[in-house]
Coordinates of C-alpha atoms in Angstrom, one line a residue:
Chain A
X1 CA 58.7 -16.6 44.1
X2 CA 57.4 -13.5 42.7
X3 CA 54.6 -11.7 44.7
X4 CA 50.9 -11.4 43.8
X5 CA 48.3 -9.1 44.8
X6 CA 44.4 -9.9 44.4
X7 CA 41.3 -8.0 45.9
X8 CA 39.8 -9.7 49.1
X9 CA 36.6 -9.8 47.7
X10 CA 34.3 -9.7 44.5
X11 CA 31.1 -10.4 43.7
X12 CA 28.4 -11.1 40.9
X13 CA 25.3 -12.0 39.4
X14 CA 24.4 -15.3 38.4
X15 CA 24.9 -15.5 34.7
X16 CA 27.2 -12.4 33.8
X17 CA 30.8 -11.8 33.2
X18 CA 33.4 -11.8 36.0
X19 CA 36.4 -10.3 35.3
X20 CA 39.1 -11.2 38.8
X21 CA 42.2 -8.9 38.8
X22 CA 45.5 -10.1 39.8
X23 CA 48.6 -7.9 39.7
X24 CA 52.5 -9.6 39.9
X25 CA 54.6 -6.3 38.9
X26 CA 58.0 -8.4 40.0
X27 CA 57.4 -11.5 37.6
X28 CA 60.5 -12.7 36.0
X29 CA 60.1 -13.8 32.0
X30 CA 60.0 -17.3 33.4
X31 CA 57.6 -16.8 35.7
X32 CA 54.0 -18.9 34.6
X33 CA 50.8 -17.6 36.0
X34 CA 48.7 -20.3 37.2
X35 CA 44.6 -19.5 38.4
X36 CA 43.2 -22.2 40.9
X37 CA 40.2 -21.8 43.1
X38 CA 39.0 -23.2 45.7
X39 CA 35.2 -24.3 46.3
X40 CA 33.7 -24.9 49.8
X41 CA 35.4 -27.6 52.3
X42 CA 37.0 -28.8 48.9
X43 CA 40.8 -29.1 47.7
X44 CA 41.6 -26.5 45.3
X45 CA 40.9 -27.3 41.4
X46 CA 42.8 -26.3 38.8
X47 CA 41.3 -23.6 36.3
X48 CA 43.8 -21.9 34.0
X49 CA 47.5 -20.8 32.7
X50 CA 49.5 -19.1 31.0
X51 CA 52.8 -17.9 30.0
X52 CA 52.6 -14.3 27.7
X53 CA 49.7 -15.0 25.4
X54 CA 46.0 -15.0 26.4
X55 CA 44.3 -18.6 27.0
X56 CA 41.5 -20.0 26.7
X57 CA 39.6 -23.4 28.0
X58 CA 36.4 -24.9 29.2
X59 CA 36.1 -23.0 32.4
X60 CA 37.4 -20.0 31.8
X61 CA 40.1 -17.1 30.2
X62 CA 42.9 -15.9 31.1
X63 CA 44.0 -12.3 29.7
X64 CA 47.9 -11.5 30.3
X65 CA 49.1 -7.7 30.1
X66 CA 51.5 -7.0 27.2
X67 CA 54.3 -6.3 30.4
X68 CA 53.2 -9.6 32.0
X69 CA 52.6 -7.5 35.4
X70 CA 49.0 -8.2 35.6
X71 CA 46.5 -10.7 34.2
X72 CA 42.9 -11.2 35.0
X73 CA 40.8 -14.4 34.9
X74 CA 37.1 -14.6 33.0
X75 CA 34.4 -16.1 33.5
X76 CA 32.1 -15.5 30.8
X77 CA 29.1 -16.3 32.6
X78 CA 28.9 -17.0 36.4
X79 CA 27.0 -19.7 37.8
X80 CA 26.2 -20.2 41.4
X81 CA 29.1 -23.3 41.4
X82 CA 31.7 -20.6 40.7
X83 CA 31.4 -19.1 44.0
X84 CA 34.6 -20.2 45.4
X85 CA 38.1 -18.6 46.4
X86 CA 40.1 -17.9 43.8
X87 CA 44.2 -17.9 43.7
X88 CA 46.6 -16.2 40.9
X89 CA 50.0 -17.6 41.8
X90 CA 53.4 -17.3 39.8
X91 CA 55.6 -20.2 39.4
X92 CA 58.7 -20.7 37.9
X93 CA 59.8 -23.3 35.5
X94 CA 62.4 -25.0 38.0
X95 CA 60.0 -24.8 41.0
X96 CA 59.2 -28.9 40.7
X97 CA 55.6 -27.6 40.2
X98 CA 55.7 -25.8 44.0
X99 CA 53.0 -23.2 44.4
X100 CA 52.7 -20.3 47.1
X101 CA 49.1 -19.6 47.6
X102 CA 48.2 -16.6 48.7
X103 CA 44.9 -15.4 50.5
X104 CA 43.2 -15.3 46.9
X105 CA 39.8 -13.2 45.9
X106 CA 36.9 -14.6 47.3
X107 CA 34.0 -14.9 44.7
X108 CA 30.2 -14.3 45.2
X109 CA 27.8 -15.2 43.0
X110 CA 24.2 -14.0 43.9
X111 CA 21.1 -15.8 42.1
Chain B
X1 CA 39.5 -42.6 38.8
X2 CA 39.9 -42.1 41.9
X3 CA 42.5 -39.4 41.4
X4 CA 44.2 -38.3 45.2
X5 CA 42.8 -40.0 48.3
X6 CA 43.9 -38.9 51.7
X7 CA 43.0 -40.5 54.6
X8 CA 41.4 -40.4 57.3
X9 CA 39.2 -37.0 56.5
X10 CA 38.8 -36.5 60.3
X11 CA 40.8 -36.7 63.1
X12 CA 41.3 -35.4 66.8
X13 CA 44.3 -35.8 68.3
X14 CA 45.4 -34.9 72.1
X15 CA 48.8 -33.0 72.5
X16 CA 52.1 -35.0 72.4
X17 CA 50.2 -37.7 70.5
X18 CA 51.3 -39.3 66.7
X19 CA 49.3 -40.1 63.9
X20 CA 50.2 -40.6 60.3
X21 CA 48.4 -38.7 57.2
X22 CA 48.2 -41.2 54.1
X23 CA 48.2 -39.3 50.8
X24 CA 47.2 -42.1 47.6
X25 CA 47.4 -41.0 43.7
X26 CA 46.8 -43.8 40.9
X27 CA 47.5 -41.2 38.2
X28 CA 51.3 -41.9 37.9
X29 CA 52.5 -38.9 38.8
X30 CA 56.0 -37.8 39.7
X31 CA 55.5 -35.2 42.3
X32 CA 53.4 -34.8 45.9
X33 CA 52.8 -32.4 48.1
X34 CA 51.7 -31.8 51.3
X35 CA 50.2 -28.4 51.8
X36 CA 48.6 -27.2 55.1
X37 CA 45.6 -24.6 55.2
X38 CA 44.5 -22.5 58.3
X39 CA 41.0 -20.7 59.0
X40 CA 40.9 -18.0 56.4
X41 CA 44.5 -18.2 54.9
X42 CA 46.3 -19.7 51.5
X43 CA 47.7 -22.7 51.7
X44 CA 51.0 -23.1 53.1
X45 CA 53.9 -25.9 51.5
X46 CA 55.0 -28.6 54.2
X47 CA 56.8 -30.9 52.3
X48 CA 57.3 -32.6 49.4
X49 CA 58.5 -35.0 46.8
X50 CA 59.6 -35.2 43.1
X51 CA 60.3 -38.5 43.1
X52 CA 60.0 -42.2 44.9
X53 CA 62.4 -42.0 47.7
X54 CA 62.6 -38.6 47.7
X55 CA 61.2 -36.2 50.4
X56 CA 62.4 -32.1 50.3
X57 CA 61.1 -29.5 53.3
X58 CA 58.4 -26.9 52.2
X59 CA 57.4 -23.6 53.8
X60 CA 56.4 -24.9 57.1
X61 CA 58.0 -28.1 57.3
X62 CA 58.7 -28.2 61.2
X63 CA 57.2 -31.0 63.3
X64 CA 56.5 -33.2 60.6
X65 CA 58.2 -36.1 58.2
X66 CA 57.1 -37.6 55.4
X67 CA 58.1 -40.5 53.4
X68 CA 57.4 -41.6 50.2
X69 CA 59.0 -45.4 49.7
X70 CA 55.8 -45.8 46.4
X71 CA 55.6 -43.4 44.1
X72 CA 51.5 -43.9 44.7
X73 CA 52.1 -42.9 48.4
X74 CA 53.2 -39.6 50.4
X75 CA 52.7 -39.9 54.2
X76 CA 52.7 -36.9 56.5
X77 CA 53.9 -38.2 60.4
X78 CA 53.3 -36.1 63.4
X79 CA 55.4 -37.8 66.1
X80 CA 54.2 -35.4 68.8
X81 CA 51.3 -33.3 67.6
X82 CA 50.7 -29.9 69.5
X83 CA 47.3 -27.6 69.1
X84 CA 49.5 -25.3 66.2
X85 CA 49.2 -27.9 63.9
X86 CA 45.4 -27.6 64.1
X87 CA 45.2 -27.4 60.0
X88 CA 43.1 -29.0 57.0
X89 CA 45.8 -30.5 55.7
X90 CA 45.8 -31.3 51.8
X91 CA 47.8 -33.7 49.4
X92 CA 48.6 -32.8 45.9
X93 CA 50.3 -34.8 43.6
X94 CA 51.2 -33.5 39.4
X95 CA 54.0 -34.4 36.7
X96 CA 56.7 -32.2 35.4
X97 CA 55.0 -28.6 33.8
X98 CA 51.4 -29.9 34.6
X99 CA 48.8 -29.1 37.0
X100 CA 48.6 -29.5 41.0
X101 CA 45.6 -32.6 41.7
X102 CA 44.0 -31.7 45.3
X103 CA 42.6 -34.5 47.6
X104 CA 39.7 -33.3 49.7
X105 CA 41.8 -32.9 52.7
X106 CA 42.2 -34.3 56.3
X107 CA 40.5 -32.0 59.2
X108 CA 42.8 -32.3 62.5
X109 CA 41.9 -31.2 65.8
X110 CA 44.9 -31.1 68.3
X111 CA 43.7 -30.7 72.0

């Protein structure tokens, strides 16, 4: 699987935008880029993905570079739940849904 | 809906002895996974299944089976469990093209 790369840390205030970087220069065009975090002593939760085209759901966004190597997840306004680790991972279409976390970007959110 | 159950949460084994994760999902899904997660670091793939009766080796699959004879069920075996395999470990389950379901995980101790 294609490689991602994600700062270590961010952090925010409590009810602005939080924009979380990820680059994946060596996706292949089949590639999906899939955003889960994980909250405290918790399994990790599906947030958002996406194949070329920006998204859009309940929880968050998901902007994709016109050359697909980077994309960064929004949060339009943090809350102090959204304090959690978050992962960008690439996964393929034949992978049987297999995903290769990597160390993520942890997220704080300060009141 | 209970979504995925593993059980037990806790557990502390002594070295050379077996236990047996139980992984439950009553949303029909095809596929499990059994992912394991050490202090600080992603989640790494053990095993897993796309199918009743099938089982396929992950990332780190050494010193552990699995079985899955119900499509509900994915169990994780230790036969002879050694203080490297100190992990959270966490079940997943999803269908073709959809997204990963966590459990809350299992916490094991191996003294």
């Amino acid at each position: 699987d294609a490689k991602t790369t994600q700062p270590n840390s961010m952090e925010s205030n409590e009810e602005e935008p939080v924009h979380l970087p990820c680059n994946h220069s060596t996706i292949s065009g089949t590639d999906y880029i899939h955003w889960y975090r994980q909250l405290p002593s918790q399994g990790p939760e599906y947030v958002i993905h996406g194949l070329t085209s920006n998204v859009n759901n309940r929880m968050a966004s998901l902007a994709i570079a016109e050359d697909r190597k980077s994309s960064t997840l929004i949060l339009h306004r943090a809350t102090l739940r959204d304090a959690a680790v978050y992962y960008c991972i690439l996964s393929g279409g034949t992978s049987y849904g297999k995903l290769t976390f990597g160390q993520g970007t942890i997220l704080t959110v300060h009141p | 809906n209970a979504g995925v159950t593993q059980t037990p949460k806790f557990r502390v084994l002594k070295t050379g002895q077996s236990m047996t994760l139980l992984c439950a999902q009553d949303m029909n899904h095809e596929y499990m996974y059994w992912y394991r997660q050490d202090p600080g670091m992603g989640l790494r793939l053990i095993h897993y299944s796309v199918g009743e009766g099938t089982t396929a080796k992950g990332e780190v699959p050494d010193g552990y089976n699995v079985s899955r004879l119900k499509k509900q069920n994915f169990l994780l075996g230790l036969e002879s469990a050694a203080p490297s395999q100190t992990s959270v470990y966490f079940c997943a389950s999803s269908n073709q093209g959809r997204p990963l379901h966590f459990g809350n995980g299992t916490r094991l101790t191996v003294t």
